[in-house]
Amino acid sequence: MKVLITTSGLGSRLGEITQYTSKALVKIGRKPAISYIIDRYPADTEFVITTGYFADQVKEFLTMAYPDRQFTFVDVDRYQGEGSSLAYSMLQAAPHLQTPFVYHACDTLVTEAVPYPDRNWVGGFQGPGSSHYASFDLMNGKIQRIQEKGAAINPDFLHIGLVGVKDYKDFWRHKKALYNQESTNQALGDIHTINRMIDNDVSFAVREFKEWFDTGNVESLHQARAQVTDSFHILDKLGESILIFDDFVVKFFHDQQTIQNRVKRAKILDGLVPKIEAAGQNFYRYKFAQGELYSDVANRSNFSDFLAWAKTHLWKKTSEVSDREFKKTVHDFYHAKTATRLKQLWQTRGIHDKQMVINGMTIAPLRSLLEEVDWQWLSNAKQTHFHGDFILDNIIKTKDGYCLLDWRQDFGGLLESGDQYYDLAKLNHNLIVNHKIVSDNQFEISISGNQVTCDILRRSNLIECQDELFRFLKQEKLDQKKVRILTAIIWLNMSPLHHHPLDLFLYYYGCYNLSNALNA
């Protein structure tokens, strides 16, 4: 079987979601959309992939995640602007599809196996939505004509962007003729070709799919994500994501320097993090770590052992730079980054920094609170190895110890040296703002004038683990106030990176806790 998947377009209907990647790589559940497509076909299928927008990402991901699959990539030169169209992209792939084939739109997800095109068929779904999708009716088992979206009131089937083409010579002949005739039509695609073939007595049957997800626009993507969930409760950002498969994990970053540094740091943290199996410009791959997600099993009795393990194996002394240079790096990492992130939040969310009443307490403007922070004291740190995103969801409890996941790429540009307090504050943050609680929307943020209420549900085992964390700090003569202040600063730094209303919760919760920590 040969399958054509067109990934060349911009995916503009997804807005900012495709700012850093192709719509074929947008994550649904644990994997990108295109993975669910590939999974529907036999192992010996040849996929012909048109590429354009973020072409290198598409190629790199597919060859890394599916080294045993067969891909033929077709670079489309005109994938945006004048002269671009679905028809143009498909015609670029035509030389590789001189045989019966399946056309599968990269934003069409089905849960059933897709059959070989031993006859001409169009994938159909019975349900509402003809105002948003093309549709068709049947007569004597044959499709009469595919109607444009909004043209039919109560059609037999919606056209889902999945077509089996047996009469491939007719398909390409009519598509080329239509393109030459209407090359300026941006919407020209498979519908027009199928209708032309039907007009010339080439019949098409329906292949009904009982379950179908459209990932091509924001609303339908959210619906798909609600149905295809990720049990790991990962809070992805626009420019990065974690893609989880049965035997391995693929990590994506739009920033290529981040990938390079992550791979380098994996060598530095050898034995504590999974070994990198493959790495490219925007992706790296490592073997799936076997064990229990520590956020599921952490409790008072094992948490002290975990902290002792981290002290022995992770927070080892280093000397990557001079102490003076390291102190400056820490200062910039905390102070300068906070200023940049807050400016970003204030501008994009329209927040005015002013005195607020948060949870019944009068809280000074954030700028005033930050002026109270002794940044020199906060930056007086010793160099140690570090994780950088030291949260329970990034830790696997194995038979022999622990495996650390999703390590930070650097600490202010340093690869070996970081601040142990940053790891401790990250851990404290996660014992309060837990990913599963956030994913289940079990937090509260309400704003009325200058009155703010913010609260979050907390699991009893994590409260007990936090008690153990502060017992550890006291035992090791580490500064508890520094951890509390850094935790609040971490929430402030996180706020512009997350979706609404989590962004506002993190911001005001950070203000509230920073005020409390300074006055403790």
Short mmCIF file of C-alpha atoms in Angstrom, two decimals:
data_model
loop_
_atom_site.label_atom_id
_atom_site.label_comp_id
_atom_site.label_asym_id
_atom_site.label_seq_id
_atom_site.Cartn_x
_atom_site.Cartn_y
_atom_site.Cartn_z
CA MET A 1 0.00 0.00 0.00
CA LYS A 2 1.03 3.56 -0.68
CA VAL A 3 -0.33 6.45 1.37
CA LEU A 4 -0.11 10.16 0.56
CA ILE A 5 0.01 12.49 3.57
CA THR A 6 0.19 16.22 2.88
CA THR A 7 2.02 18.08 5.65
CA SER A 8 3.24 21.02 3.58
CA GLY A 9 0.61 23.63 4.54
CA LEU A 10 0.88 26.28 7.25
CA GLY A 11 -1.93 25.01 9.46
CA SER A 12 -3.08 28.62 9.84
CA ARG A 13 -6.47 27.59 11.29
CA LEU A 14 -4.59 26.43 14.40
CA GLY A 15 -3.27 29.92 15.10
CA GLU A 16 -0.36 30.11 17.55
CA ILE A 17 -0.33 26.33 18.01
CA THR A 18 1.56 25.98 14.72
CA GLN A 19 3.86 28.92 15.40
CA TYR A 20 6.78 26.58 16.09
CA THR A 21 5.90 23.34 14.32
CA SER A 22 3.92 21.63 11.56
CA LYS A 23 0.25 20.84 12.12
CA ALA A 24 1.15 17.20 11.48
CA LEU A 25 3.30 17.29 14.64
CA VAL A 26 0.75 18.92 16.93
CA LYS A 27 0.39 16.71 19.98
CA ILE A 28 -2.81 14.81 20.79
CA GLY A 29 -2.65 12.63 23.88
CA ARG A 30 0.85 11.17 24.04
CA LYS A 31 1.84 11.47 20.38
CA PRO A 32 1.73 13.87 17.42
CA ALA A 33 -1.20 13.70 15.00
CA ILE A 34 0.78 12.03 12.23
CA SER A 35 1.68 9.10 14.51
CA TYR A 36 -1.97 8.13 14.84
CA ILE A 37 -2.18 8.09 11.05
CA ILE A 38 0.89 5.90 10.59
CA ASP A 39 -0.40 3.48 13.22
CA ARG A 40 -3.49 2.76 11.10
CA TYR A 41 -1.48 1.15 8.27
CA PRO A 42 0.47 -2.11 7.82
CA ALA A 43 4.19 -2.16 8.58
CA ASP A 44 5.17 -2.47 4.90
CA THR A 45 3.24 0.63 3.81
CA GLU A 46 5.16 3.28 1.85
CA PHE A 47 4.25 6.79 2.97
CA VAL A 48 4.66 9.61 0.48
CA ILE A 49 4.91 12.79 2.56
CA THR A 50 4.69 16.27 1.08
CA THR A 51 6.70 18.73 3.16
CA GLY A 52 6.94 22.51 3.20
CA TYR A 53 6.26 24.41 6.41
CA PHE A 54 8.75 23.10 9.00
CA ALA A 55 9.77 20.40 6.51
CA ASP A 56 12.95 19.50 8.39
CA GLN A 57 11.00 18.85 11.58
CA VAL A 58 8.59 16.48 9.83
CA LYS A 59 11.42 14.53 8.20
CA GLU A 60 13.50 14.37 11.37
CA PHE A 61 10.66 13.20 13.56
CA LEU A 62 9.43 10.48 11.21
CA THR A 63 12.86 9.00 10.54
CA MET A 64 13.72 9.11 14.26
CA ALA A 65 10.45 7.73 15.59
CA TYR A 66 9.91 5.19 12.79
CA PRO A 67 13.33 3.96 11.61
CA ASP A 68 11.78 0.76 10.20
CA ARG A 69 9.05 2.50 8.19
CA GLN A 70 9.39 3.54 4.55
CA PHE A 71 9.03 7.25 3.76
CA THR A 72 9.38 9.17 0.53
CA PHE A 73 9.56 12.91 1.15
CA VAL A 74 8.45 15.36 -1.50
CA ASP A 75 9.54 18.97 -0.92
CA VAL A 76 6.89 21.45 -2.04
CA ASP A 77 8.37 24.78 -3.08
CA ARG A 78 5.09 26.71 -3.08
CA TYR A 79 3.36 25.86 0.18
CA GLN A 80 2.17 29.36 1.09
CA GLY A 81 1.01 32.46 -0.76
CA GLU A 82 0.36 32.79 -4.48
CA GLY A 83 0.40 29.54 -6.42
CA SER A 84 0.08 27.33 -3.36
CA SER A 85 -2.84 24.92 -2.97
CA LEU A 86 -3.59 21.38 -1.88
CA ALA A 87 -3.81 20.43 -5.55
CA TYR A 88 -0.33 21.81 -6.24
CA SER A 89 1.14 19.91 -3.29
CA MET A 90 -0.56 16.67 -4.34
CA LEU A 91 0.64 17.01 -7.92
CA GLN A 92 4.25 17.28 -6.71
CA ALA A 93 3.82 13.80 -5.22
CA ALA A 94 2.12 12.30 -8.30
CA PRO A 95 5.30 10.72 -9.78
CA HIS A 96 5.59 8.57 -6.65
CA LEU A 97 1.94 7.49 -6.73
CA GLN A 98 1.49 5.77 -10.08
CA THR A 99 -0.36 2.93 -8.40
CA PRO A 100 -3.51 2.63 -6.28
CA PHE A 101 -3.05 4.73 -3.15
CA VAL A 102 -4.76 6.30 -0.15
CA TYR A 103 -4.87 10.05 0.40
CA HIS A 104 -4.90 10.78 4.16
CA ALA A 105 -5.10 14.42 5.29
CA CYS A 106 -2.65 15.04 8.13
CA ASP A 107 -5.39 16.46 10.35
CA THR A 108 -7.68 13.41 10.00
CA LEU A 109 -7.50 10.83 12.79
CA VAL A 110 -9.44 7.56 12.74
CA THR A 111 -9.23 4.61 15.11
CA GLU A 112 -9.86 1.80 12.61
CA ALA A 113 -7.39 0.25 10.16
CA VAL A 114 -7.55 1.89 6.74
CA PRO A 115 -8.20 -0.63 3.95
CA TYR A 116 -6.29 -1.09 0.71
CA PRO A 117 -7.95 0.78 -2.20
CA ASP A 118 -9.17 -2.25 -4.16
CA ARG A 119 -11.93 0.11 -5.30
CA ASN A 120 -12.44 3.86 -5.22
CA TRP A 121 -13.83 4.99 -1.87
CA VAL A 122 -14.25 8.10 0.23
CA GLY A 123 -14.00 8.00 4.00
CA GLY A 124 -17.25 9.09 5.60
CA PHE A 125 -18.55 9.80 9.08
CA GLN A 126 -22.19 9.96 10.13
CA GLY A 127 -22.81 12.91 12.40
CA PRO A 128 -23.56 16.64 12.52
CA GLY A 129 -21.24 19.25 11.09
CA SER A 130 -22.12 19.75 7.42
CA SER A 131 -21.79 23.51 7.92
CA HIS A 132 -18.10 22.97 8.73
CA TYR A 133 -17.22 20.02 6.49
CA ALA A 134 -17.80 18.81 2.94
CA SER A 135 -20.41 16.07 2.73
CA PHE A 136 -22.09 13.62 0.36
CA ASP A 137 -25.16 11.45 -0.21
CA LEU A 138 -25.40 7.89 -1.51
CA MET A 139 -27.65 6.33 -4.13
CA ASN A 140 -27.46 2.60 -4.77
CA GLY A 141 -24.28 2.50 -2.71
CA LYS A 142 -22.50 5.10 -4.84
CA ILE A 143 -21.54 8.67 -3.98
CA GLN A 144 -23.59 11.15 -6.00
CA ARG A 145 -21.40 14.18 -5.51
CA ILE A 146 -19.30 15.74 -2.78
CA GLN A 147 -20.82 18.99 -1.61
CA GLU A 148 -18.81 21.92 -0.28
CA LYS A 149 -19.22 22.69 3.41
CA GLY A 150 -22.54 24.34 4.17
CA ALA A 151 -24.14 23.17 0.92
CA ALA A 152 -26.04 20.21 2.40
CA ILE A 153 -28.57 20.30 5.25
CA ASN A 154 -28.78 16.66 6.32
CA PRO A 155 -26.24 14.64 4.33
CA ASP A 156 -25.66 10.91 4.61
CA PHE A 157 -21.95 11.35 5.45
CA LEU A 158 -19.34 13.97 6.21
CA HIS A 159 -16.21 13.88 4.05
CA ILE A 160 -13.31 13.40 6.48
CA GLY A 161 -10.29 13.91 4.22
CA LEU A 162 -9.56 10.22 3.65
CA VAL A 163 -9.79 8.78 0.11
CA GLY A 164 -8.92 5.43 -1.46
CA VAL A 165 -7.94 5.78 -5.13
CA LYS A 166 -7.90 2.65 -7.27
CA ASP A 167 -8.19 4.45 -10.63
CA TYR A 168 -5.07 6.48 -10.05
CA LYS A 169 -4.49 7.35 -13.73
CA ASP A 170 -7.90 8.99 -13.96
CA PHE A 171 -7.32 10.74 -10.64
CA TRP A 172 -4.05 12.34 -11.69
CA ARG A 173 -5.29 13.16 -15.18
CA HIS A 174 -8.33 15.01 -13.89
CA LYS A 175 -6.40 16.69 -11.09
CA LYS A 176 -3.81 18.04 -13.50
CA ALA A 177 -6.52 19.27 -15.86
CA LEU A 178 -8.37 21.00 -13.03
CA TYR A 179 -5.19 22.56 -11.70
CA ASN A 180 -4.23 23.91 -15.12
CA GLN A 181 -7.74 25.26 -15.48
CA GLU A 182 -8.09 26.74 -11.96
CA SER A 183 -4.57 27.04 -10.58
CA THR A 184 -5.40 30.25 -8.70
CA ASN A 185 -8.09 28.51 -6.63
CA GLN A 186 -6.50 28.16 -3.18
CA ALA A 187 -9.15 25.65 -2.04
CA LEU A 188 -8.70 23.30 -5.00
CA GLY A 189 -8.19 19.81 -3.57
CA ASP A 190 -9.42 16.24 -3.64
CA ILE A 191 -13.14 17.13 -3.72
CA HIS A 192 -13.02 18.71 -7.17
CA THR A 193 -11.06 15.80 -8.61
CA ILE A 194 -13.46 13.20 -7.22
CA ASN A 195 -16.47 15.10 -8.56
CA ARG A 196 -14.85 15.35 -12.01
CA MET A 197 -14.22 11.59 -11.95
CA ILE A 198 -17.85 10.93 -10.92
CA ASP A 199 -19.01 13.16 -13.80
CA ASN A 200 -16.96 10.90 -16.10
CA ASP A 201 -18.64 7.71 -14.85
CA VAL A 202 -15.93 6.68 -12.36
CA SER A 203 -17.77 5.50 -9.27
CA PHE A 204 -16.83 5.98 -5.62
CA ALA A 205 -18.23 4.02 -2.67
CA VAL A 206 -18.23 5.10 0.95
CA ARG A 207 -15.89 3.64 3.55
CA GLU A 208 -17.57 4.48 6.84
CA PHE A 209 -15.45 5.22 9.91
CA LYS A 210 -17.25 5.00 13.23
CA GLU A 211 -14.83 7.29 15.07
CA TRP A 212 -13.12 10.35 13.60
CA PHE A 213 -11.21 13.30 15.02
CA ASP A 214 -10.40 16.49 13.15
CA THR A 215 -7.26 18.23 14.41
CA GLY A 216 -7.20 20.99 11.79
CA ASN A 217 -8.77 23.84 13.77
CA VAL A 218 -8.56 25.00 17.37
CA GLU A 219 -12.06 23.94 18.44
CA SER A 220 -11.91 20.45 16.96
CA LEU A 221 -8.33 19.98 18.21
CA HIS A 222 -9.48 20.65 21.77
CA GLN A 223 -12.28 18.12 21.28
CA ALA A 224 -9.77 15.53 20.02
CA ARG A 225 -7.46 16.17 22.96
CA ALA A 226 -10.37 15.74 25.36
CA GLN A 227 -11.06 12.29 23.88
CA VAL A 228 -7.45 11.14 23.36
CA THR A 229 -5.91 11.96 26.74
CA ASP A 230 -2.40 11.74 28.15
CA SER A 231 -2.31 9.95 31.50
CA PHE A 232 1.08 11.48 32.32
CA HIS A 233 -0.41 14.98 32.86
CA ILE A 234 2.38 16.77 31.01
CA LEU A 235 2.05 20.55 30.75
CA ASP A 236 3.47 21.15 27.28
CA LYS A 237 4.43 24.57 25.97
CA LEU A 238 4.05 25.86 22.41
CA GLY A 239 7.73 25.46 21.53
CA GLU A 240 8.31 22.07 23.14
CA SER A 241 6.60 18.77 23.84
CA ILE A 242 7.21 15.24 25.12
CA LEU A 243 6.03 12.47 22.78
CA ILE A 244 5.61 9.10 24.47
CA PHE A 245 5.63 5.76 22.64
CA ASP A 246 5.57 2.17 23.89
CA ASP A 247 9.35 1.66 24.04
CA PHE A 248 10.83 5.13 23.75
CA VAL A 249 10.27 8.85 24.27
CA VAL A 250 10.88 11.65 21.78
CA LYS A 251 11.44 15.17 23.05
CA PHE A 252 10.76 18.15 20.76
CA PHE A 253 12.18 21.67 21.03
CA HIS A 254 11.77 24.42 18.47
CA ASP A 255 15.01 25.94 19.77
CA GLN A 256 17.85 23.88 18.30
CA GLN A 257 20.41 25.07 20.87
CA THR A 258 18.23 23.56 23.58
CA ILE A 259 18.45 20.16 21.87
CA GLN A 260 22.24 20.38 21.63
CA ASN A 261 22.61 21.31 25.30
CA ARG A 262 20.15 18.66 26.46
CA VAL A 263 22.20 15.99 24.69
CA LYS A 264 25.44 17.31 26.19
CA ARG A 265 23.93 17.40 29.67
CA ALA A 266 22.70 13.82 29.29
CA LYS A 267 26.35 12.81 29.12
CA ILE A 268 27.19 14.91 32.18
CA LEU A 269 24.30 13.30 34.10
CA ASP A 270 25.19 9.83 32.84
CA GLY A 271 23.61 7.15 35.01
CA LEU A 272 20.96 9.52 36.37
CA VAL A 273 19.06 10.16 33.11
CA PRO A 274 18.21 7.86 30.19
CA LYS A 275 20.82 7.41 27.48
CA ILE A 276 20.11 9.34 24.28
CA GLU A 277 19.49 6.86 21.43
CA ALA A 278 19.23 9.41 18.62
CA ALA A 279 19.44 13.19 18.29
CA GLY A 280 18.82 15.72 15.54
CA GLN A 281 18.20 19.44 15.23
CA ASN A 282 14.79 19.60 16.93
CA PHE A 283 14.27 16.14 18.44
CA TYR A 284 16.07 13.60 20.56
CA ARG A 285 15.01 10.11 21.49
CA TYR A 286 15.67 7.97 24.56
CA LYS A 287 14.51 4.57 25.79
CA PHE A 288 11.35 4.49 27.87
CA ALA A 289 12.38 4.30 31.54
CA GLN A 290 10.79 1.37 33.33
CA GLY A 291 9.42 1.98 36.81
CA GLU A 292 6.78 3.98 38.65
CA LEU A 293 6.16 7.67 38.12
CA TYR A 294 7.29 9.11 41.43
CA SER A 295 4.36 11.55 41.59
CA ASP A 296 2.12 8.46 41.89
CA VAL A 297 4.02 6.75 44.71
CA ALA A 298 5.78 9.48 46.70
CA ASN A 299 4.94 9.41 50.40
CA ARG A 300 6.37 10.40 53.76
CA SER A 301 8.20 7.10 54.28
CA ASN A 302 10.09 7.03 50.95
CA PHE A 303 10.59 10.76 50.37
CA SER A 304 13.40 11.16 52.87
CA ASP A 305 15.24 8.29 51.14
CA PHE A 306 14.74 10.04 47.81
CA LEU A 307 16.23 13.30 49.13
CA ALA A 308 19.22 11.37 50.52
CA TRP A 309 19.66 9.75 47.10
CA ALA A 310 19.59 13.16 45.38
CA LYS A 311 22.16 14.54 47.83
CA THR A 312 24.54 11.64 47.13
CA HIS A 313 24.05 11.17 43.38
CA LEU A 314 22.82 14.46 41.93
CA TRP A 315 24.01 17.48 43.93
CA LYS A 316 27.73 16.79 43.62
CA LYS A 317 30.15 19.71 43.79
CA THR A 318 31.43 21.13 40.50
CA SER A 319 33.73 23.97 39.43
CA GLU A 320 32.78 24.86 35.87
CA VAL A 321 33.57 28.56 36.37
CA SER A 322 35.02 30.78 39.08
CA ASP A 323 32.90 31.42 42.16
CA ARG A 324 32.58 35.08 41.22
CA GLU A 325 31.39 34.27 37.71
CA PHE A 326 28.99 31.68 39.05
CA LYS A 327 27.44 34.13 41.48
CA LYS A 328 26.88 36.58 38.61
CA THR A 329 25.31 33.78 36.54
CA VAL A 330 22.93 32.90 39.36
CA HIS A 331 22.00 36.57 39.84
CA ASP A 332 21.18 37.00 36.15
CA PHE A 333 19.30 33.70 36.05
CA TYR A 334 17.03 34.76 38.90
CA HIS A 335 16.80 38.54 38.60
CA ALA A 336 17.08 39.27 34.86
CA LYS A 337 14.93 36.34 33.79
CA THR A 338 12.22 37.32 36.26
CA ALA A 339 12.15 40.88 34.94
CA THR A 340 11.89 39.64 31.34
CA ARG A 341 9.14 37.12 32.07
CA LEU A 342 7.05 39.61 34.07
CA LYS A 343 7.33 42.23 31.34
CA GLN A 344 6.08 39.57 28.91
CA LEU A 345 3.14 38.73 31.16
CA TRP A 346 2.15 42.33 31.88
CA GLN A 347 2.17 43.17 28.16
CA THR A 348 0.36 40.09 26.85
CA ARG A 349 -2.26 39.80 29.60
CA GLY A 350 -2.88 43.50 30.20
CA ILE A 351 -2.09 43.25 33.92
CA HIS A 352 -1.44 46.49 35.82
CA ASP A 353 1.00 46.04 38.68
CA LYS A 354 -0.70 47.55 41.71
CA GLN A 355 -1.62 46.85 45.32
CA MET A 356 -4.07 43.94 45.52
CA VAL A 357 -5.98 42.10 48.19
CA ILE A 358 -5.16 38.42 47.65
CA ASN A 359 -6.88 35.80 49.79
CA GLY A 360 -7.86 38.53 52.22
CA MET A 361 -4.32 39.94 52.60
CA THR A 362 -3.18 43.30 51.28
CA ILE A 363 -0.26 42.60 48.94
CA ALA A 364 2.04 45.39 47.76
CA PRO A 365 2.67 45.93 44.02
CA LEU A 366 4.96 43.22 42.70
CA ARG A 367 7.69 45.68 41.77
CA SER A 368 7.83 46.73 45.43
CA LEU A 369 8.02 43.12 46.56
CA LEU A 370 10.86 42.38 44.17
CA GLU A 371 12.77 45.41 45.48
CA GLU A 372 12.61 43.82 48.93
CA VAL A 373 14.33 40.65 47.69
CA ASP A 374 18.03 40.55 48.60
CA TRP A 375 19.24 39.35 45.20
CA GLN A 376 22.87 39.19 46.33
CA TRP A 377 21.93 36.87 49.19
CA LEU A 378 19.71 34.84 46.85
CA SER A 379 22.60 34.51 44.37
CA ASN A 380 25.21 33.44 46.93
CA ALA A 381 25.22 29.81 45.85
CA LYS A 382 27.67 26.93 45.55
CA GLN A 383 28.25 25.12 42.27
CA THR A 384 26.74 21.63 42.03
CA HIS A 385 25.34 19.34 39.40
CA PHE A 386 21.66 20.04 38.91
CA HIS A 387 18.56 18.78 37.19
CA GLY A 388 16.83 22.09 36.53
CA ASP A 389 13.22 20.90 36.45
CA PHE A 390 13.32 18.76 39.56
CA ILE A 391 9.66 17.79 39.95
CA LEU A 392 8.00 14.49 40.81
CA ASP A 393 6.60 14.08 37.29
CA ASN A 394 10.17 14.07 35.95
CA ILE A 395 11.29 11.24 38.23
CA ILE A 396 10.87 7.49 37.71
CA LYS A 397 11.25 5.26 40.77
CA THR A 398 13.10 2.19 39.48
CA LYS A 399 14.03 -1.09 41.14
CA ASP A 400 17.51 0.18 41.96
CA GLY A 401 16.92 3.87 42.57
CA TYR A 402 15.63 6.70 40.43
CA CYS A 403 15.79 7.83 36.81
CA LEU A 404 15.52 11.57 36.12
CA LEU A 405 13.65 12.82 33.05
CA ASP A 406 13.30 16.12 31.19
CA TRP A 407 16.42 17.74 32.62
CA ARG A 408 16.98 21.44 31.96
CA GLN A 409 19.33 22.31 29.07
CA ASP A 410 21.50 24.75 31.07
CA PHE A 411 21.65 27.03 34.08
CA GLY A 412 22.22 30.53 32.78
CA GLY A 413 24.36 29.08 29.98
CA LEU A 414 26.30 26.68 32.21
CA LEU A 415 26.03 22.95 31.50
CA GLU A 416 27.69 21.39 34.55
CA SER A 417 27.06 23.86 37.37
CA GLY A 418 23.78 25.05 38.80
CA ASP A 419 22.22 26.08 42.10
CA GLN A 420 20.99 23.28 44.34
CA TYR A 421 18.44 25.72 45.76
CA TYR A 422 16.80 25.98 42.36
CA ASP A 423 16.21 22.21 42.30
CA LEU A 424 14.88 22.34 45.87
CA ALA A 425 12.52 25.21 45.02
CA LYS A 426 11.29 23.41 41.90
CA LEU A 427 10.56 20.38 44.04
CA ASN A 428 8.73 22.51 46.61
CA HIS A 429 6.70 24.12 43.81
CA ASN A 430 5.59 20.73 42.50
CA LEU A 431 4.58 19.49 45.95
CA ILE A 432 2.12 22.40 45.98
CA VAL A 433 1.21 22.96 42.30
CA ASN A 434 1.01 19.35 41.14
CA HIS A 435 0.57 18.61 37.42
CA LYS A 436 -2.33 16.22 37.87
CA ILE A 437 -4.22 18.73 40.00
CA VAL A 438 -3.61 21.42 37.37
CA SER A 439 -4.63 19.10 34.51
CA ASP A 440 -7.87 18.36 36.34
CA ASN A 441 -8.46 22.13 36.78
CA GLN A 442 -8.61 21.74 40.54
CA PHE A 443 -7.32 25.23 41.21
CA GLU A 444 -9.20 28.48 41.71
CA ILE A 445 -8.52 31.99 40.47
CA SER A 446 -11.12 34.75 40.64
CA ILE A 447 -10.55 38.48 40.22
CA SER A 448 -12.97 41.27 41.01
CA GLY A 449 -11.45 44.73 40.94
CA ASN A 450 -8.48 44.59 43.30
CA GLN A 451 -9.80 41.51 45.09
CA VAL A 452 -8.20 38.18 44.16
CA THR A 453 -8.90 34.68 45.40
CA CYS A 454 -6.47 31.93 44.44
CA ASP A 455 -6.29 28.44 45.88
CA ILE A 456 -5.37 24.93 44.82
CA LEU A 457 -6.29 21.43 45.94
CA ARG A 458 -3.45 19.54 47.60
CA ARG A 459 -3.04 15.80 48.03
CA SER A 460 -2.28 14.70 51.59
CA ASN A 461 0.74 12.59 50.57
CA LEU A 462 2.34 15.61 48.90
CA ILE A 463 1.75 17.75 51.98
CA GLU A 464 3.54 15.08 54.00
CA CYS A 465 6.38 15.03 51.45
CA GLN A 466 6.72 18.80 51.80
CA ASP A 467 7.08 18.35 55.55
CA GLU A 468 9.92 15.91 54.84
CA LEU A 469 11.51 18.37 52.41
CA PHE A 470 11.68 21.11 55.05
CA ARG A 471 12.92 18.60 57.63
CA PHE A 472 15.71 17.77 55.16
CA LEU A 473 16.52 21.48 54.71
CA LYS A 474 16.82 21.92 58.47
CA GLN A 475 18.94 18.78 58.81
CA GLU A 476 21.32 19.89 56.04
CA LYS A 477 21.43 23.48 57.40
CA LEU A 478 19.94 24.81 54.17
CA ASP A 479 18.03 28.10 54.13
CA GLN A 480 14.28 27.47 54.19
CA LYS A 481 13.45 31.11 53.48
CA LYS A 482 15.52 31.03 50.31
CA VAL A 483 13.57 27.99 49.10
CA ARG A 484 10.24 29.70 49.81
CA ILE A 485 11.24 32.91 48.02
CA LEU A 486 12.61 31.01 45.03
CA THR A 487 9.43 28.94 44.85
CA ALA A 488 7.33 32.10 44.56
CA ILE A 489 9.72 33.50 41.94
CA ILE A 490 9.43 30.25 39.98
CA TRP A 491 5.63 30.65 39.88
CA LEU A 492 6.02 34.22 38.62
CA ASN A 493 8.45 33.06 35.93
CA MET A 494 6.14 30.25 34.87
CA SER A 495 3.04 32.44 34.54
CA PRO A 496 3.51 33.83 31.00
CA LEU A 497 4.41 30.37 29.66
CA HIS A 498 1.08 28.72 30.43
CA HIS A 499 -2.51 28.85 29.25
CA HIS A 500 -5.33 30.89 30.73
CA PRO A 501 -6.41 30.82 33.55
CA LEU A 502 -3.35 28.94 34.87
CA ASP A 503 -1.22 31.95 33.90
CA LEU A 504 -3.17 34.27 36.21
CA PHE A 505 -3.27 31.70 39.01
CA LEU A 506 0.53 31.31 38.94
CA TYR A 507 1.04 35.07 38.84
CA TYR A 508 -1.20 36.00 41.78
CA TYR A 509 -0.28 32.89 43.76
CA GLY A 510 3.36 33.86 43.23
CA CYS A 511 2.70 37.43 44.45
CA TYR A 512 0.85 36.16 47.50
CA ASN A 513 3.53 33.64 48.49
CA LEU A 514 6.42 36.02 47.79
CA SER A 515 4.89 38.55 50.18
CA ASN A 516 4.42 35.85 52.83
CA ALA A 517 7.97 34.52 52.39
CA LEU A 518 9.52 38.00 52.67
CA ASN A 519 7.59 38.75 55.84
CA ALA A 520 8.16 35.38 57.51
#
